[in-house]
Amino acid sequence: MIDEQHVVKVGMAEMGTIRSQGLIRTTGLGSCVGLTLFDPKLRLAGMVHVMLPSSDIAREGTLNVAKYADTAVPALYEQLVQSGASPGRLVAKMAGGSQMFAFAGGGDTMRIGPRNVESCKACLEELGIPLTGEDTGGSYGRTIELDCETGILFVRSVQMGIKEL
Amino acid sequence: MELFRGFAEFKMDVLKEVGNIGAGNAATALSRLLDKPIDMAVPKVQLLPFGEIADSVGGAENIVVAVFFRVEGDVPGNLFFILSPEAAKKLLGRLAAIEIAEGDSFSEMEWSAISEIGNILAGSYLSSLADFTQLSMSPTVPAIAMDMAGAILSYGLLQFGQMGNDALLIDTTFIEGKHEVEGQFFLIPDPDSFEKIFTALGVPTDYD
């Protein structure tokens, strides 16, 4: 049954949207954060796979807005609003932001997961979007899938199995 | 990526040789540990979009055992030693004089033994490169994880994340016997490290 469904795949540092039917998915989240915005009335959903917390450190020519939390969350929000979503109805869910490897010492790179989560939360707060589901942190990878009919976010990991948010 | 635009075939060959020397020495070390001949595939040097990097180890959701090292010194970068869980069990069975647990889980002792094997191999990989280039390169203490390949490898891409949407990796596979133990080394030098490698090896940096 699930195999027949329409699935939109979102790669690392990418964003995507889906409407009325099907799933939107991103795989292998480690320190990256998968964030979804959902308008239940339109059954319109968007997902972004964020890699780094802030675009301040960007050294690339053309900025890939989907890569950085501080640019990705507003960009996804705008894309959904342009597609007709009502800002007041949007709800957010997110997963990921783990620390895959534990080092003594480590420094900032090692804390990239928690920093991605913090940055995403700050952006949501600024946009006034409630965070209704979260499965972040830990030291394991996750694959997430949002059902755009129900708004349920499925989080799959090797150790924890499937969680519904 | 800007950095590698117009990257000459010749530069890629130089990086292949870097992978060849490093992994060649690591394979010799493994061969001594196992007391068996180890074959090595020709290194692959690839500039890949982030999304495709996990494909070279069976896809983003494929479960792998990875020992991760941050490389410190003149040429900072990330180094992964990657095995399938089955290969890791077989390697342990050959090498460590410990009871190997059945099934998919690994004991503390097994984790520790794999980290140490990774440590030995990474040490010989990097020290041979350091000799070859006369640059300092040393691995941090090993960190180990068993998880989705995508989640693990993305850790090695963070330095590239600031630069663009692709990363350059030097990928070497070695194989023992009839593909019973197969392991992969991924060296992902930081973007700024390439120029240092080329300069050290006498490759003109404006060679395009």
PDB file of N, CA and C in Angstrom, chain A residues 12-13 27-32 51-52 57-61 64 67-68 98-103 109-112 139-143 156-159, chain B residues 2 50-51 60-61 63 66-70 80 140-148 150-152 154-155 157-165 191-192:
ATOM      1  N   MET A  12      19.851  16.078   1.169  1.00  0.00           N
ATOM      2  CA  MET A  12      20.593  16.926   2.093  1.00  0.00           C
ATOM      3  C   MET A  12      20.717  18.340   1.527  1.00  0.00           C
ATOM      4  N   ALA A  13      20.418  19.329   2.351  1.00  0.00           N
ATOM      5  CA  ALA A  13      20.476  20.741   1.944  1.00  0.00           C
ATOM      6  C   ALA A  13      19.490  21.062   0.819  1.00  0.00           C
ATOM      7  N   THR A  27      16.103  11.134   4.204  1.00  0.00           N
ATOM      8  CA  THR A  27      16.741   9.973   4.841  1.00  0.00           C
ATOM      9  C   THR A  27      18.097  10.324   5.450  1.00  0.00           C
ATOM     10  N   GLY A  28      18.488   9.536   6.431  1.00  0.00           N
ATOM     11  CA  GLY A  28      19.833   9.629   6.995  1.00  0.00           C
ATOM     12  C   GLY A  28      20.160  10.947   7.653  1.00  0.00           C
ATOM     13  N   LEU A  29      19.271  11.435   8.502  1.00  0.00           N
ATOM     14  CA  LEU A  29      19.582  12.656   9.266  1.00  0.00           C
ATOM     15  C   LEU A  29      20.516  12.283  10.408  1.00  0.00           C
ATOM     16  N   GLY A  30      21.652  12.942  10.481  1.00  0.00           N
ATOM     17  CA  GLY A  30      22.552  12.768  11.612  1.00  0.00           C
ATOM     18  C   GLY A  30      22.503  14.036  12.429  1.00  0.00           C
ATOM     19  N   SER A  31      23.535  14.853  12.244  1.00  0.00           N
ATOM     20  CA  SER A  31      23.518  16.153  12.911  1.00  0.00           C
ATOM     21  C   SER A  31      22.595  17.126  12.183  1.00  0.00           C
ATOM     22  N   CYS A  32      22.214  16.781  10.967  1.00  0.00           N
ATOM     23  CA  CYS A  32      21.271  17.609  10.214  1.00  0.00           C
ATOM     24  C   CYS A  32      19.895  17.559  10.884  1.00  0.00           C
ATOM     25  N   MET A  51      21.498  21.600   7.232  1.00  0.00           N
ATOM     26  CA  MET A  51      22.808  21.016   7.517  1.00  0.00           C
ATOM     27  C   MET A  51      23.603  21.821   8.547  1.00  0.00           C
ATOM     28  N   LEU A  52      23.507  23.138   8.458  1.00  0.00           N
ATOM     29  CA  LEU A  52      24.312  24.008   9.314  1.00  0.00           C
ATOM     30  C   LEU A  52      23.423  25.066   9.975  1.00  0.00           C
ATOM     31  N   ILE A  57      28.484  31.843   8.177  1.00  0.00           N
ATOM     32  CA  ILE A  57      29.770  31.234   7.854  1.00  0.00           C
ATOM     33  C   ILE A  57      29.876  30.850   6.385  1.00  0.00           C
ATOM     34  N   ALA A  58      28.809  31.106   5.600  1.00  0.00           N
ATOM     35  CA  ALA A  58      28.808  30.666   4.208  1.00  0.00           C
ATOM     36  C   ALA A  58      29.925  31.321   3.428  1.00  0.00           C
ATOM     37  N   ARG A  59      30.622  30.494   2.632  1.00  0.00           N
ATOM     38  CA  ARG A  59      31.682  31.020   1.776  1.00  0.00           C
ATOM     39  C   ARG A  59      31.389  30.674   0.332  1.00  0.00           C
ATOM     40  N   GLU A  60      30.184  30.262   0.051  1.00  0.00           N
ATOM     41  CA  GLU A  60      29.847  29.854  -1.317  1.00  0.00           C
ATOM     42  C   GLU A  60      29.378  31.053  -2.129  1.00  0.00           C
ATOM     43  N   GLY A  61      29.489  30.928  -3.440  1.00  0.00           N
ATOM     44  CA  GLY A  61      29.087  32.011  -4.320  1.00  0.00           C
ATOM     45  C   GLY A  61      27.601  32.313  -4.240  1.00  0.00           C
ATOM     46  N   ASN A  64      22.879  28.599  -0.986  1.00  0.00           N
ATOM     47  CA  ASN A  64      21.823  27.599  -0.990  1.00  0.00           C
ATOM     48  C   ASN A  64      21.021  27.781   0.297  1.00  0.00           C
ATOM     49  N   LYS A  67      20.247  25.072   3.032  1.00  0.00           N
ATOM     50  CA  LYS A  67      21.299  24.429   3.796  1.00  0.00           C
ATOM     51  C   LYS A  67      21.398  24.946   5.229  1.00  0.00           C
ATOM     52  N   TYR A  68      21.080  26.222   5.416  1.00  0.00           N
ATOM     53  CA  TYR A  68      21.295  26.851   6.715  1.00  0.00           C
ATOM     54  C   TYR A  68      19.965  27.094   7.423  1.00  0.00           C
ATOM     55  N   SER A  98      21.357  15.100  15.995  1.00  0.00           N
ATOM     56  CA  SER A  98      22.032  14.258  16.980  1.00  0.00           C
ATOM     57  C   SER A  98      23.543  14.498  16.946  1.00  0.00           C
ATOM     58  N   GLN A  99      24.204  13.899  17.898  1.00  0.00           N
ATOM     59  CA  GLN A  99      25.670  13.928  17.905  1.00  0.00           C
ATOM     60  C   GLN A  99      26.121  12.510  17.620  1.00  0.00           C
ATOM     61  N   MET A 100      26.480  12.266  16.369  1.00  0.00           N
ATOM     62  CA  MET A 100      26.772  10.898  15.953  1.00  0.00           C
ATOM     63  C   MET A 100      28.012  10.333  16.639  1.00  0.00           C
ATOM     64  N   PHE A 101      28.981  11.209  16.873  1.00  0.00           N
ATOM     65  CA  PHE A 101      30.228  10.735  17.472  1.00  0.00           C
ATOM     66  C   PHE A 101      30.521  11.520  18.729  1.00  0.00           C
ATOM     67  N   ALA A 102      30.856  10.832  19.781  1.00  0.00           N
ATOM     68  CA  ALA A 102      31.190  11.508  21.026  1.00  0.00           C
ATOM     69  C   ALA A 102      32.701  11.605  21.155  1.00  0.00           C
ATOM     70  N   PHE A 103      33.184  12.825  21.236  1.00  0.00           N
ATOM     71  CA  PHE A 103      34.620  13.045  21.445  1.00  0.00           C
ATOM     72  C   PHE A 103      34.809  13.734  22.777  1.00  0.00           C
ATOM     73  N   THR A 109      32.334  21.947  16.074  1.00  0.00           N
ATOM     74  CA  THR A 109      31.853  21.082  15.007  1.00  0.00           C
ATOM     75  C   THR A 109      31.092  19.903  15.588  1.00  0.00           C
ATOM     76  N   MET A 110      31.564  19.421  16.725  1.00  0.00           N
ATOM     77  CA  MET A 110      30.950  18.254  17.330  1.00  0.00           C
ATOM     78  C   MET A 110      29.567  18.579  17.893  1.00  0.00           C
ATOM     79  N   ARG A 111      29.327  19.846  18.187  1.00  0.00           N
ATOM     80  CA  ARG A 111      28.032  20.224  18.751  1.00  0.00           C
ATOM     81  C   ARG A 111      27.091  20.749  17.661  1.00  0.00           C
ATOM     82  N   ILE A 112      27.388  20.439  16.429  1.00  0.00           N
ATOM     83  CA  ILE A 112      26.628  21.016  15.322  1.00  0.00           C
ATOM     84  C   ILE A 112      25.153  20.613  15.378  1.00  0.00           C
ATOM     85  N   SER A 139      22.277  10.151  19.847  1.00  0.00           N
ATOM     86  CA  SER A 139      23.498   9.913  19.080  1.00  0.00           C
ATOM     87  C   SER A 139      23.212   8.907  17.976  1.00  0.00           C
ATOM     88  N   TYR A 140      22.044   9.047  17.336  1.00  0.00           N
ATOM     89  CA  TYR A 140      21.700   8.096  16.289  1.00  0.00           C
ATOM     90  C   TYR A 140      21.054   8.790  15.102  1.00  0.00           C
ATOM     91  N   GLY A 141      21.094   8.107  13.957  1.00  0.00           N
ATOM     92  CA  GLY A 141      20.538   8.656  12.724  1.00  0.00           C
ATOM     93  C   GLY A 141      19.037   8.422  12.621  1.00  0.00           C
ATOM     94  N   ARG A 142      18.398   9.264  11.841  1.00  0.00           N
ATOM     95  CA  ARG A 142      16.942   9.155  11.676  1.00  0.00           C
ATOM     96  C   ARG A 142      16.545   9.368  10.215  1.00  0.00           C
ATOM     97  N   THR A 143      15.442   8.695   9.844  1.00  0.00           N
ATOM     98  CA  THR A 143      14.788   8.962   8.570  1.00  0.00           C
ATOM     99  C   THR A 143      13.385   9.428   8.892  1.00  0.00           C
ATOM    100  N   ARG A 156      12.003   7.253  11.913  1.00  0.00           N
ATOM    101  CA  ARG A 156      12.538   5.889  11.981  1.00  0.00           C
ATOM    102  C   ARG A 156      14.020   5.920  12.322  1.00  0.00           C
ATOM    103  N   SER A 157      14.430   5.091  13.260  1.00  0.00           N
ATOM    104  CA  SER A 157      15.857   4.990  13.569  1.00  0.00           C
ATOM    105  C   SER A 157      16.196   3.530  13.831  1.00  0.00           C
ATOM    106  N   VAL A 158      17.500   3.241  13.765  1.00  0.00           N
ATOM    107  CA  VAL A 158      17.938   1.851  13.911  1.00  0.00           C
ATOM    108  C   VAL A 158      17.639   1.352  15.324  1.00  0.00           C
ATOM    109  N   GLN A 159      17.924   2.182  16.294  1.00  0.00           N
ATOM    110  CA  GLN A 159      17.793   1.725  17.679  1.00  0.00           C
ATOM    111  C   GLN A 159      16.377   1.834  18.226  1.00  0.00           C
TER     112      GLN A 159
ATOM    113  N   GLU B   2      33.185  26.165  -6.708  1.00  0.00           N
ATOM    114  CA  GLU B   2      34.175  27.102  -7.253  1.00  0.00           C
ATOM    115  C   GLU B   2      35.587  26.525  -7.176  1.00  0.00           C
ATOM    116  N   PHE B  50      26.361  16.219  -2.092  1.00  0.00           N
ATOM    117  CA  PHE B  50      26.172  15.643  -0.755  1.00  0.00           C
ATOM    118  C   PHE B  50      25.245  14.433  -0.761  1.00  0.00           C
ATOM    119  N   GLY B  51      24.144  14.566  -1.518  1.00  0.00           N
ATOM    120  CA  GLY B  51      23.130  13.517  -1.508  1.00  0.00           C
ATOM    121  C   GLY B  51      23.625  12.187  -2.053  1.00  0.00           C
ATOM    122  N   ALA B  60      21.856   6.001   1.751  1.00  0.00           N
ATOM    123  CA  ALA B  60      21.803   6.781   2.992  1.00  0.00           C
ATOM    124  C   ALA B  60      21.274   5.987   4.181  1.00  0.00           C
ATOM    125  N   GLU B  61      20.430   4.984   3.908  1.00  0.00           N
ATOM    126  CA  GLU B  61      19.819   4.264   5.030  1.00  0.00           C
ATOM    127  C   GLU B  61      20.519   2.950   5.339  1.00  0.00           C
ATOM    128  N   ILE B  63      22.911   0.371   6.891  1.00  0.00           N
ATOM    129  CA  ILE B  63      23.559   0.383   8.209  1.00  0.00           C
ATOM    130  C   ILE B  63      25.032   0.020   8.065  1.00  0.00           C
ATOM    131  N   ALA B  66      31.198   2.528  11.416  1.00  0.00           N
ATOM    132  CA  ALA B  66      32.169   3.528  10.987  1.00  0.00           C
ATOM    133  C   ALA B  66      33.057   3.955  12.143  1.00  0.00           C
ATOM    134  N   VAL B  67      34.357   3.998  11.863  1.00  0.00           N
ATOM    135  CA  VAL B  67      35.285   4.591  12.815  1.00  0.00           C
ATOM    136  C   VAL B  67      35.689   5.928  12.207  1.00  0.00           C
ATOM    137  N   PHE B  68      35.491   6.969  12.976  1.00  0.00           N
ATOM    138  CA  PHE B  68      35.712   8.318  12.455  1.00  0.00           C
ATOM    139  C   PHE B  68      36.904   8.977  13.145  1.00  0.00           C
ATOM    140  N   PHE B  69      37.725   9.634  12.336  1.00  0.00           N
ATOM    141  CA  PHE B  69      38.858  10.399  12.855  1.00  0.00           C
ATOM    142  C   PHE B  69      38.816  11.786  12.271  1.00  0.00           C
ATOM    143  N   ARG B  70      39.069  12.755  13.086  1.00  0.00           N
ATOM    144  CA  ARG B  70      39.340  14.076  12.562  1.00  0.00           C
ATOM    145  C   ARG B  70      40.850  14.114  12.347  1.00  0.00           C
ATOM    146  N   PHE B  80      37.216   8.355   7.478  1.00  0.00           N
ATOM    147  CA  PHE B  80      36.302   7.313   7.944  1.00  0.00           C
ATOM    148  C   PHE B  80      36.839   5.950   7.529  1.00  0.00           C
ATOM    149  N   THR B 140      42.797  12.153  15.402  1.00  0.00           N
ATOM    150  CA  THR B 140      42.319  12.269  16.777  1.00  0.00           C
ATOM    151  C   THR B 140      42.029  10.865  17.297  1.00  0.00           C
ATOM    152  N   VAL B 141      41.635  10.756  18.545  1.00  0.00           N
ATOM    153  CA  VAL B 141      41.222   9.440  19.038  1.00  0.00           C
ATOM    154  C   VAL B 141      40.016   8.995  18.218  1.00  0.00           C
ATOM    155  N   PRO B 142      39.892   7.682  17.996  1.00  0.00           N
ATOM    156  CA  PRO B 142      38.789   7.223  17.151  1.00  0.00           C
ATOM    157  C   PRO B 142      37.438   7.377  17.838  1.00  0.00           C
ATOM    158  N   ALA B 143      36.415   7.656  17.020  1.00  0.00           N
ATOM    159  CA  ALA B 143      35.041   7.637  17.513  1.00  0.00           C
ATOM    160  C   ALA B 143      34.313   6.619  16.661  1.00  0.00           C
ATOM    161  N   ILE B 144      33.475   5.814  17.281  1.00  0.00           N
ATOM    162  CA  ILE B 144      32.851   4.728  16.523  1.00  0.00           C
ATOM    163  C   ILE B 144      31.334   4.820  16.602  1.00  0.00           C
ATOM    164  N   ALA B 145      30.686   4.410  15.522  1.00  0.00           N
ATOM    165  CA  ALA B 145      29.230   4.387  15.518  1.00  0.00           C
ATOM    166  C   ALA B 145      28.751   3.333  14.545  1.00  0.00           C
ATOM    167  N   MET B 146      27.584   2.773  14.820  1.00  0.00           N
ATOM    168  CA  MET B 146      26.920   1.910  13.841  1.00  0.00           C
ATOM    169  C   MET B 146      25.559   2.535  13.600  1.00  0.00           C
ATOM    170  N   ASP B 147      25.351   2.995  12.360  1.00  0.00           N
ATOM    171  CA  ASP B 147      24.091   3.679  12.083  1.00  0.00           C
ATOM    172  C   ASP B 147      23.901   3.829  10.580  1.00  0.00           C
ATOM    173  N   MET B 148      22.901   4.647  10.202  1.00  0.00           N
ATOM    174  CA  MET B 148      22.645   4.884   8.786  1.00  0.00           C
ATOM    175  C   MET B 148      23.837   5.607   8.153  1.00  0.00           C
ATOM    176  N   GLY B 150      24.091   7.646   5.732  1.00  0.00           N
ATOM    177  CA  GLY B 150      23.872   9.070   5.466  1.00  0.00           C
ATOM    178  C   GLY B 150      24.126   9.907   6.706  1.00  0.00           C
ATOM    179  N   ALA B 151      23.623   9.421   7.833  1.00  0.00           N
ATOM    180  CA  ALA B 151      23.766  10.156   9.088  1.00  0.00           C
ATOM    181  C   ALA B 151      25.227  10.244   9.497  1.00  0.00           C
ATOM    182  N   ILE B 152      25.957   9.174   9.264  1.00  0.00           N
ATOM    183  CA  ILE B 152      27.367   9.131   9.660  1.00  0.00           C
ATOM    184  C   ILE B 152      28.227   9.994   8.742  1.00  0.00           C
ATOM    185  N   SER B 154      27.459  12.416   6.799  1.00  0.00           N
ATOM    186  CA  SER B 154      27.173  13.857   6.769  1.00  0.00           C
ATOM    187  C   SER B 154      28.095  14.596   7.744  1.00  0.00           C
ATOM    188  N   TYR B 155      28.564  13.877   8.745  1.00  0.00           N
ATOM    189  CA  TYR B 155      29.486  14.482   9.695  1.00  0.00           C
ATOM    190  C   TYR B 155      30.793  14.916   9.056  1.00  0.00           C
ATOM    191  N   LEU B 157      31.042  16.107   6.131  1.00  0.00           N
ATOM    192  CA  LEU B 157      30.778  17.060   5.056  1.00  0.00           C
ATOM    193  C   LEU B 157      30.592  18.476   5.558  1.00  0.00           C
ATOM    194  N   LEU B 158      30.631  18.639   6.879  1.00  0.00           N
ATOM    195  CA  LEU B 158      30.296  19.949   7.442  1.00  0.00           C
ATOM    196  C   LEU B 158      31.240  21.035   6.962  1.00  0.00           C
ATOM    197  N   GLN B 159      32.520  20.703   6.835  1.00  0.00           N
ATOM    198  CA  GLN B 159      33.491  21.711   6.387  1.00  0.00           C
ATOM    199  C   GLN B 159      33.215  22.123   4.944  1.00  0.00           C
ATOM    200  N   PHE B 160      32.727  21.148   4.147  1.00  0.00           N
ATOM    201  CA  PHE B 160      32.387  21.462   2.770  1.00  0.00           C
ATOM    202  C   PHE B 160      31.079  22.228   2.682  1.00  0.00           C
ATOM    203  N   GLY B 161      30.238  22.030   3.704  1.00  0.00           N
ATOM    204  CA  GLY B 161      28.923  22.656   3.700  1.00  0.00           C
ATOM    205  C   GLY B 161      28.987  24.151   3.521  1.00  0.00           C
ATOM    206  N   GLN B 162      30.034  24.761   4.059  1.00  0.00           N
ATOM    207  CA  GLN B 162      30.143  26.216   3.979  1.00  0.00           C
ATOM    208  C   GLN B 162      30.530  26.688   2.583  1.00  0.00           C
ATOM    209  N   MET B 163      31.038  25.747   1.774  1.00  0.00           N
ATOM    210  CA  MET B 163      31.624  26.127   0.490  1.00  0.00           C
ATOM    211  C   MET B 163      30.703  25.879  -0.692  1.00  0.00           C
ATOM    212  N   GLY B 164      29.849  24.890  -0.574  1.00  0.00           N
ATOM    213  CA  GLY B 164      29.034  24.548  -1.726  1.00  0.00           C
ATOM    214  C   GLY B 164      28.202  23.326  -1.429  1.00  0.00           C
ATOM    215  N   ASN B 165      27.821  22.621  -2.466  1.00  0.00           N
ATOM    216  CA  ASN B 165      26.934  21.478  -2.289  1.00  0.00           C
ATOM    217  C   ASN B 165      27.552  20.159  -2.729  1.00  0.00           C
ATOM    218  N   PRO B 191      38.242  21.720   2.520  1.00  0.00           N
ATOM    219  CA  PRO B 191      38.432  22.433   1.242  1.00  0.00           C
ATOM    220  C   PRO B 191      39.773  23.168   1.150  1.00  0.00           C
ATOM    221  N   ASP B 192      40.218  23.749   2.260  1.00  0.00           N
ATOM    222  CA  ASP B 192      41.458  24.525   2.222  1.00  0.00           C
ATOM    223  C   ASP B 192      42.714  23.655   2.182  1.00  0.00           C
TER     224      ASP B 192
END
